[in-house]
Tab-separated table of C-alpha atoms in Angstrom:
chain	number	residue	atom	x	y	z
A	1	MET	CA	27.397	8.817	-28.954
A	2	THR	CA	28.048	12.057	-27.472
A	3	SER	CA	24.529	12.608	-27.569
A	4	LEU	CA	23.583	9.299	-25.883
A	5	SER	CA	26.551	9.840	-23.206
A	6	ALA	CA	24.780	13.378	-22.489
A	7	GLN	CA	21.048	11.886	-22.608
A	8	ILE	CA	22.675	9.487	-19.734
A	9	ARG	CA	24.505	12.210	-17.871
A	10	ASP	CA	21.413	14.211	-17.652
A	11	ARG	CA	19.024	11.553	-16.669
A	12	ALA	CA	22.097	10.453	-13.496
A	13	THR	CA	22.145	14.215	-13.002
A	14	GLY	CA	18.311	14.804	-12.730
A	15	PHE	CA	17.725	11.227	-10.616
A	16	HIS	CA	20.503	12.254	-7.994
A	17	ARG	CA	18.656	15.621	-7.937
A	18	SER	CA	15.206	13.913	-7.302
A	19	TYR	CA	16.189	12.978	-4.010
A	20	TRP	CA	19.294	15.342	-2.762
A	21	LEU	CA	17.516	18.233	-4.117
A	22	PRO	CA	14.051	17.384	-4.010
A	23	SER	CA	10.839	19.726	-4.831
A	24	THR	CA	7.301	18.836	-3.797
A	25	VAL	CA	6.715	17.167	-7.258
A	26	THR	CA	9.837	14.671	-6.671
A	27	MET	CA	8.980	13.881	-2.906
A	28	ARG	CA	5.579	13.197	-4.017
A	29	ARG	CA	6.723	10.650	-6.809
A	30	TRP	CA	9.155	9.248	-4.284
A	31	ALA	CA	6.139	8.154	-1.885
A	32	LEU	CA	4.308	6.922	-5.105
A	33	ALA	CA	7.167	5.065	-6.178
A	34	SER	CA	6.922	3.815	-2.119
A	35	VAL	CA	3.409	2.735	-2.866
A	36	VAL	CA	4.254	0.867	-5.734
A	37	VAL	CA	7.284	-1.405	-4.774
A	38	ASN	CA	5.495	-2.269	-1.657
A	39	ALA	CA	2.098	-3.310	-3.506
A	40	GLY	CA	4.463	-4.822	-6.123
A	41	ILE	CA	6.478	-6.643	-3.185
A	42	THR	CA	2.967	-7.946	-1.636
A	43	VAL	CA	1.926	-9.663	-4.819
A	44	THR	CA	5.122	-11.130	-5.547
A	45	GLY	CA	5.099	-12.832	-2.252
A	46	ALA	CA	1.620	-14.405	-3.009
A	47	GLY	CA	3.762	-15.506	-6.275
A	48	VAL	CA	5.697	-16.935	-3.747
A	49	ARG	CA	3.274	-19.155	-2.038
A	50	VAL	CA	1.364	-20.239	-5.100
A	51	SER	CA	4.584	-21.436	-6.889
A	52	LYS	CA	5.081	-24.005	-3.685
A	53	SER	CA	8.253	-22.195	-3.411
A	54	GLY	CA	7.902	-20.687	0.503
A	55	LEU	CA	10.913	-22.526	1.089
A	56	GLY	CA	13.095	-22.479	-1.621
A	57	CYS	CA	15.165	-20.901	0.685
A	58	PRO	CA	15.170	-23.143	3.380
A	59	THR	CA	17.368	-20.973	5.986
A	60	TRP	CA	17.549	-17.187	6.999
A	61	PRO	CA	19.474	-15.022	6.162
A	62	ARG	CA	21.064	-17.409	3.965
A	63	CYS	CA	19.265	-18.971	1.151
A	64	THR	CA	21.035	-22.247	1.880
A	65	PRO	CA	22.913	-23.633	5.281
A	66	ASP	CA	26.071	-22.977	3.253
A	67	SER	CA	24.910	-19.973	0.837
A	68	PHE	CA	23.644	-16.550	0.599
A	69	VAL	CA	22.611	-17.046	-2.833
A	70	PRO	CA	21.052	-20.306	-4.218
A	71	ALA	CA	23.277	-23.416	-4.739
A	72	GLN	CA	22.581	-26.986	-5.260
A	73	HIS	CA	20.177	-28.604	-2.957
A	74	ASP	CA	18.694	-32.035	-3.075
A	75	ALA	CA	15.250	-31.172	-1.158
A	76	HIS	CA	14.451	-27.743	-3.408
A	77	SER	CA	14.334	-27.548	-6.729
A	78	ALA	CA	16.420	-24.801	-8.609
A	79	PHE	CA	12.767	-23.028	-10.061
A	80	ASN	CA	11.639	-22.875	-6.636
A	81	MET	CA	14.753	-21.520	-5.262
A	82	ALA	CA	15.236	-18.851	-7.775
A	83	ILE	CA	11.478	-17.702	-7.504
A	84	GLU	CA	11.851	-16.935	-3.391
A	85	PHE	CA	15.558	-15.794	-3.754
A	86	GLY	CA	14.379	-13.466	-6.557
A	87	ASN	CA	11.293	-12.197	-3.777
A	88	ARG	CA	14.210	-11.637	-1.458
A	89	LEU	CA	16.122	-9.442	-3.650
A	90	LEU	CA	13.245	-7.424	-4.427
A	91	THR	CA	13.504	-6.703	-0.673
A	92	PHE	CA	16.734	-4.453	-1.347
A	93	LEU	CA	14.753	-2.353	-4.114
A	94	VAL	CA	12.022	-1.720	-1.704
A	95	LEU	CA	14.683	-0.663	0.785
A	96	ALA	CA	16.391	1.816	-1.789
A	97	VAL	CA	13.189	3.405	-2.231
A	98	GLY	CA	12.424	3.893	1.375
A	99	VAL	CA	15.925	5.296	1.908
A	100	ALA	CA	15.409	7.805	-1.195
A	101	CYS	CA	12.351	8.933	0.628
A	102	VAL	CA	14.141	9.342	3.144
A	103	LEU	CA	16.532	11.482	2.045
A	104	ALA	CA	14.188	13.401	-0.336
A	105	ALA	CA	12.110	14.370	2.776
A	106	VAL	CA	14.818	15.329	5.115
A	107	ARG	CA	16.455	17.756	2.220
A	108	LEU	CA	13.462	19.095	1.004
A	109	VAL	CA	13.142	22.796	1.464
A	110	ARG	CA	10.335	24.161	2.950
A	111	ASP	CA	9.483	27.758	3.990
A	112	ILE	CA	8.031	26.704	7.446
A	113	ASP	CA	9.034	29.335	10.090
A	114	GLY	CA	11.980	30.565	8.038
A	115	ASP	CA	14.360	27.536	8.954
A	116	GLY	CA	14.269	25.835	5.212
A	117	ARG	CA	14.459	22.723	7.003
A	118	GLY	CA	12.017	19.397	5.601
A	119	ARG	CA	8.610	18.943	7.434
A	120	ARG	CA	9.148	16.917	10.716
A	121	ASP	CA	5.714	14.735	9.786
A	122	LEU	CA	7.023	13.948	6.592
A	123	VAL	CA	10.390	13.115	7.695
A	124	ARG	CA	8.865	10.263	10.350
A	125	LEU	CA	6.264	8.702	7.755
A	126	ALA	CA	9.307	8.568	5.176
A	127	TRP	CA	11.101	7.066	8.016
A	128	LEU	CA	8.766	4.217	8.374
A	129	GLN	CA	9.591	2.939	5.354
A	130	PRO	CA	13.366	1.737	5.607
A	131	ILE	CA	12.284	0.700	9.735
A	132	GLY	CA	9.357	-1.065	8.115
A	133	VAL	CA	11.516	-3.129	5.446
A	134	LEU	CA	14.047	-4.305	8.116
A	135	ALA	CA	11.043	-5.385	10.572
A	136	GLN	CA	9.714	-7.376	7.242
A	137	ALA	CA	12.936	-9.078	6.689
A	138	LEU	CA	13.605	-9.965	10.511
A	139	TRP	CA	9.774	-11.134	10.253
A	140	GLY	CA	10.040	-13.294	6.942
A	141	GLY	CA	12.998	-15.309	8.594
A	142	LEU	CA	10.895	-15.839	11.503
A	143	VAL	CA	8.566	-17.202	8.571
A	144	VAL	CA	10.858	-19.465	7.174
A	145	ARG	CA	12.293	-20.454	10.678
A	146	THR	CA	8.312	-21.399	11.302
A	147	MET	CA	7.986	-23.690	8.191
A	148	LEU	CA	5.745	-21.039	6.896
A	149	ASN	CA	3.432	-21.207	9.803
A	150	PRO	CA	-0.587	-19.374	8.529
A	151	PHE	CA	0.086	-16.936	11.192
A	152	THR	CA	3.302	-15.762	10.360
A	153	VAL	CA	2.774	-15.625	6.723
A	154	SER	CA	-0.666	-13.428	7.719
A	155	VAL	CA	1.252	-10.851	9.534
A	156	HIS	CA	3.955	-11.159	6.661
A	157	PHE	CA	1.427	-9.621	4.316
A	158	LEU	CA	-0.645	-7.232	6.977
A	159	LEU	CA	2.805	-5.649	7.429
A	160	SER	CA	2.749	-4.655	3.745
A	161	ILE	CA	-0.227	-3.631	4.261
A	162	ALA	CA	0.778	-1.157	6.861
A	163	MET	CA	3.546	-0.089	4.946
A	164	ILE	CA	1.416	0.954	1.583
A	165	ALA	CA	-1.049	2.653	4.354
A	166	ALA	CA	2.099	4.778	5.333
A	167	ALA	CA	3.600	5.121	1.904
A	168	TYR	CA	0.205	6.719	0.765
A	169	ALA	CA	-0.231	9.017	3.941
A	170	MET	CA	3.519	10.204	2.752
A	171	PHE	CA	2.625	10.865	-0.679
A	172	ALA	CA	-0.751	12.707	0.109
A	173	ARG	CA	1.316	14.595	3.004
A	174	ALA	CA	4.056	15.721	0.492
A	175	GLY	CA	2.067	18.264	-1.368
A	176	GLU	CA	0.028	19.810	1.560
A	177	GLY	CA	1.471	22.525	3.913
A	178	ASP	CA	0.940	22.532	7.810
A	179	GLU	CA	-2.635	24.010	7.633
A	180	PRO	CA	-5.130	22.323	9.689
A	181	PRO	CA	-7.059	20.189	7.878
A	182	ARG	CA	-10.218	21.350	6.066
A	183	ARG	CA	-13.025	19.236	5.419
A	184	LEU	CA	-14.675	18.988	1.517
A	185	VAL	CA	-17.232	16.703	2.642
A	186	HIS	CA	-20.227	16.477	4.922
A	187	ARG	CA	-18.758	15.388	8.470
A	188	ASP	CA	-20.927	12.272	8.363
A	189	ILE	CA	-19.428	11.490	4.994
A	190	ARG	CA	-16.299	11.738	6.502
A	191	THR	CA	-16.792	9.478	9.447
A	192	LEU	CA	-18.605	7.137	6.563
A	193	GLY	CA	-15.182	7.096	5.305
A	194	PHE	CA	-13.136	6.063	8.190
A	195	VAL	CA	-15.644	3.285	8.957
A	196	LEU	CA	-15.397	2.286	5.350
A	197	LEU	CA	-11.327	2.021	6.042
A	198	GLY	CA	-11.798	0.104	8.977
A	199	ALA	CA	-14.175	-2.416	7.235
A	200	VAL	CA	-11.570	-2.974	4.420
A	201	GLY	CA	-8.738	-3.557	7.105
A	202	LEU	CA	-11.190	-6.094	8.337
A	203	LEU	CA	-11.622	-7.835	5.554
A	204	LEU	CA	-8.311	-8.247	4.969
A	205	VAL	CA	-7.554	-9.839	7.697
A	206	ALA	CA	-10.525	-11.822	7.237
A	207	GLY	CA	-8.785	-12.329	3.640
A	208	VAL	CA	-5.636	-13.543	5.395
A	209	VAL	CA	-7.286	-16.236	7.657
A	210	VAL	CA	-8.999	-17.748	4.613
A	211	THR	CA	-5.658	-18.131	3.086
A	212	GLY	CA	-4.577	-19.620	5.691
A	213	THR	CA	-7.031	-22.354	5.821
A	214	GLY	CA	-6.741	-23.021	2.321
A	215	PRO	CA	-4.430	-24.413	-0.228
A	216	HIS	CA	-1.593	-22.639	-1.666
A	217	SER	CA	0.325	-23.069	1.753
A	218	GLY	CA	3.926	-22.318	-0.046
A	219	ASP	CA	5.085	-25.710	0.556
A	220	ASP	CA	3.681	-28.980	1.299
A	221	ALA	CA	5.216	-29.242	4.600
A	222	ALA	CA	3.408	-25.875	5.876
A	223	SER	CA	0.894	-26.034	8.666
A	224	ARG	CA	-2.672	-24.300	8.091
A	225	PHE	CA	-5.310	-22.756	10.267
A	226	GLY	CA	-7.840	-25.483	11.731
A	227	PHE	CA	-10.880	-23.532	10.699
A	228	ASP	CA	-13.529	-25.076	8.251
A	229	ILE	CA	-12.655	-23.544	5.085
A	230	GLU	CA	-16.456	-23.347	3.875
A	231	THR	CA	-17.299	-21.287	7.036
A	232	VAL	CA	-14.303	-18.798	6.917
A	233	ALA	CA	-14.584	-18.151	3.241
A	234	ARG	CA	-18.486	-17.673	3.740
A	235	LEU	CA	-17.504	-15.144	6.558
A	236	HIS	CA	-15.130	-13.308	4.266
A	237	ALA	CA	-17.876	-13.196	1.294
A	238	ASP	CA	-20.408	-11.422	3.835
A	239	ILE	CA	-17.538	-8.821	4.906
A	240	VAL	CA	-17.098	-8.312	1.217
A	241	TRP	CA	-21.343	-7.174	1.264
A	242	ILE	CA	-20.827	-5.044	4.177
A	243	VAL	CA	-18.078	-3.143	2.234
A	244	VAL	CA	-19.466	-3.173	-1.303
A	245	GLY	CA	-22.587	-1.605	0.715
A	246	LEU	CA	-20.774	0.877	2.662
A	247	THR	CA	-18.746	2.007	-0.499
A	248	PHE	CA	-22.354	2.340	-2.508
A	249	ALA	CA	-23.273	4.540	0.545
A	250	LEU	CA	-20.519	6.687	0.496
A	251	LEU	CA	-20.770	7.299	-3.511
A	252	PHE	CA	-24.832	7.874	-2.955
A	253	ALA	CA	-23.948	10.347	0.091
A	254	LEU	CA	-21.329	12.165	-2.241
A	255	HIS	CA	-23.668	12.429	-4.858
A	256	LEU	CA	-26.534	13.535	-2.701
A	257	THR	CA	-24.533	16.504	-1.338
A	258	ASP	CA	-22.771	17.393	-4.256
A	259	SER	CA	-19.434	17.192	-2.887
A	260	PRO	CA	-16.216	17.631	-5.062
A	261	ALA	CA	-15.884	15.750	-8.335
A	262	ARG	CA	-12.734	14.215	-7.575
A	263	VAL	CA	-14.051	12.861	-4.266
A	264	ARG	CA	-16.822	11.530	-6.358
A	265	ARG	CA	-14.679	9.842	-8.976
A	266	ALA	CA	-12.291	8.303	-6.276
A	267	ALA	CA	-15.430	6.480	-4.574
A	268	LEU	CA	-16.691	5.392	-7.806
A	269	VAL	CA	-13.243	4.255	-8.955
A	270	LEU	CA	-13.055	2.097	-5.862
A	271	PHE	CA	-16.350	0.922	-6.318
A	272	GLY	CA	-15.260	-0.391	-9.645
A	273	VAL	CA	-12.267	-2.076	-8.251
A	274	GLU	CA	-14.335	-3.656	-5.492
A	275	LEU	CA	-17.094	-4.892	-8.347
A	276	ALA	CA	-14.010	-6.773	-10.299
A	277	GLN	CA	-12.233	-7.761	-7.065
A	278	GLY	CA	-15.862	-9.644	-5.984
A	279	VAL	CA	-15.903	-11.327	-9.329
A	280	ILE	CA	-12.507	-12.746	-8.787
A	281	GLY	CA	-13.257	-13.760	-5.716
A	282	TYR	CA	-15.988	-15.862	-6.558
A	283	VAL	CA	-14.366	-17.143	-10.006
A	284	GLN	CA	-11.456	-18.577	-8.192
A	285	TYR	CA	-14.144	-19.913	-5.523
A	286	PHE	CA	-15.945	-21.850	-7.994
A	287	LEU	CA	-12.718	-22.921	-10.390
A	288	ALA	CA	-11.270	-24.564	-6.735
A	289	ILE	CA	-8.487	-21.595	-6.702
A	290	PRO	CA	-6.371	-21.560	-9.269
A	291	ALA	CA	-3.159	-19.936	-9.194
A	292	LEU	CA	-2.999	-17.296	-11.592
A	293	LEU	CA	-6.462	-15.939	-10.245
A	294	VAL	CA	-4.898	-15.970	-6.622
A	295	LEU	CA	-2.562	-13.684	-7.459
A	296	LEU	CA	-4.962	-11.300	-9.190
A	297	HIS	CA	-6.854	-11.583	-5.971
A	298	VAL	CA	-3.979	-10.547	-3.894
A	299	LEU	CA	-3.685	-7.789	-6.778
A	300	GLY	CA	-6.797	-6.835	-6.396
A	301	SER	CA	-7.020	-7.182	-2.128
A	302	THR	CA	-4.093	-4.026	-2.500
A	303	LEU	CA	-5.896	-2.089	-4.891
A	304	VAL	CA	-8.773	-1.773	-3.044
A	305	TRP	CA	-6.935	-1.001	0.075
A	306	ILE	CA	-4.900	2.053	-1.837
A	307	SER	CA	-8.445	3.089	-3.358
A	308	THR	CA	-10.112	3.190	0.159
A	309	LEU	CA	-7.283	5.271	1.363
A	310	ARG	CA	-7.175	7.725	-1.541
A	311	VAL	CA	-11.013	8.546	-0.913
A	312	VAL	CA	-10.217	8.911	2.323
A	313	PHE	CA	-7.721	11.580	2.044
A	314	LEU	CA	-9.531	13.327	-0.710
A	315	MET	CA	-12.043	13.995	1.600
A	316	ARG	CA	-9.927	16.747	3.494
A	317	THR	CA	-7.510	18.979	2.151
A	318	ARG	CA	-4.466	21.390	3.711
A	319	ASP	CA	-3.476	24.197	2.146
A	320	PRO	CA	-0.777	23.319	-0.451
A	321	VAL	CA	2.819	24.189	-0.595
A	322	ASP	CA	3.852	26.482	-2.755
A	323	PRO	CA	1.827	29.299	-4.799
A	324	GLU	CA	1.884	27.772	-8.177
A	325	ALA	CA	-0.065	24.364	-6.263
A	326	ASP	CA	-2.188	26.773	-4.386
A	327	GLY	CA	-3.408	28.265	-7.746
A	328	ARG	CA	-4.701	24.566	-8.629
A	329	ALA	CA	-5.780	23.972	-5.443
A	330	ALA	CA	-8.007	27.126	-5.842
A	331	ALA	CA	-9.392	25.974	-9.380
A	332	THR	CA	-10.620	22.061	-7.812
A	333	ALA	CA	-11.331	22.580	-4.120
A	334	GLY	CA	-12.616	25.835	-3.441
A	335	ASP	CA	-15.281	25.010	-1.702
A	336	ALA	CA	-13.144	23.390	1.033
A	337	GLN	CA	-14.308	23.981	4.654
A	338	PRO	CA	-12.517	24.182	8.069
A	339	LEU	CA	-13.546	21.026	10.097
A	340	GLU	CA	-15.120	23.474	12.526
A	341	ALA	CA	-17.236	25.197	9.844
A	342	ALA	CA	-21.043	24.219	8.665
A	343	ALA	CA	-21.169	20.954	6.456
A	344	PRO	CA	-22.238	21.551	3.264
A	345	HIS	CA	-25.689	22.357	2.611
A	346	GLY	CA	-26.138	23.917	6.028
A	347	GLY	CA	-25.929	20.403	7.781
A	348	SER	CA	-24.321	20.347	11.209
A	349	ALA	CA	-20.596	19.836	11.417
């Protein structure tokens, strides 16, 4: 019993130190946790929709007109209320992780200009998490009050995508110093990466249009976009092929120029995730969009987004934060070049 108590105490102490006396490692862990919880609540939000629980709690901020928690309500089943209320509770987990990111970023001791203060850009990125959660909560209230209008539902999803991007940027920057960024790939390849990122963003927008036009509205009372479902589905598929083509071109260019192995591996992972996502998309289309495959498709969309962000951030580097990280970076990215320098293989910058 004493040993168990000591283990619990040690774990509690370590947890407290992770955000109150943080290191670069623990800061990155909190940032990664923020990526995970934001992606998780995006998928569970889709679960609310496909289970027809979007109005399981018909009011906001209360669950029912008279209660903040699920209560007897003639118009909604206990199951639907539990699903919707459970998703609302997950918001507090995302908020808690966001607050921990802010605390860790503010208190992170960095040897910058001799002042030992947390780096300002990291603090700004961290603050986007709790602020984003509050914005999402307020927008979620609008979603309920508009009876799941497809526009408000679409924006709700896209806000989560934006929060994932901010969380990943925080994760990437947490382990970097403040030196100017240095390219690891040819300038044109890096530009192609940004084009790919924009194409994936467009793909996500097209995806929510398809979702807002098709079935699984979240409730029988919800409205739908007035588009033809065949037309928007085909447009979405066309953008998918553009994204896959850009990714293949990026992967080919990275191998052709002998870019760093970790960048090539990240691009290969992205390509694999896109292919898997494409298979799920076509299967769900031909099977009349079953709920389980919709959930997998939403999960796949978040993974495509995160994988694309990873590729873009790995294409450049900065001096690492500490000497130990500097040693690791020197071993894996010794061919990094300043943005102003010539590109690999003598190409122009």
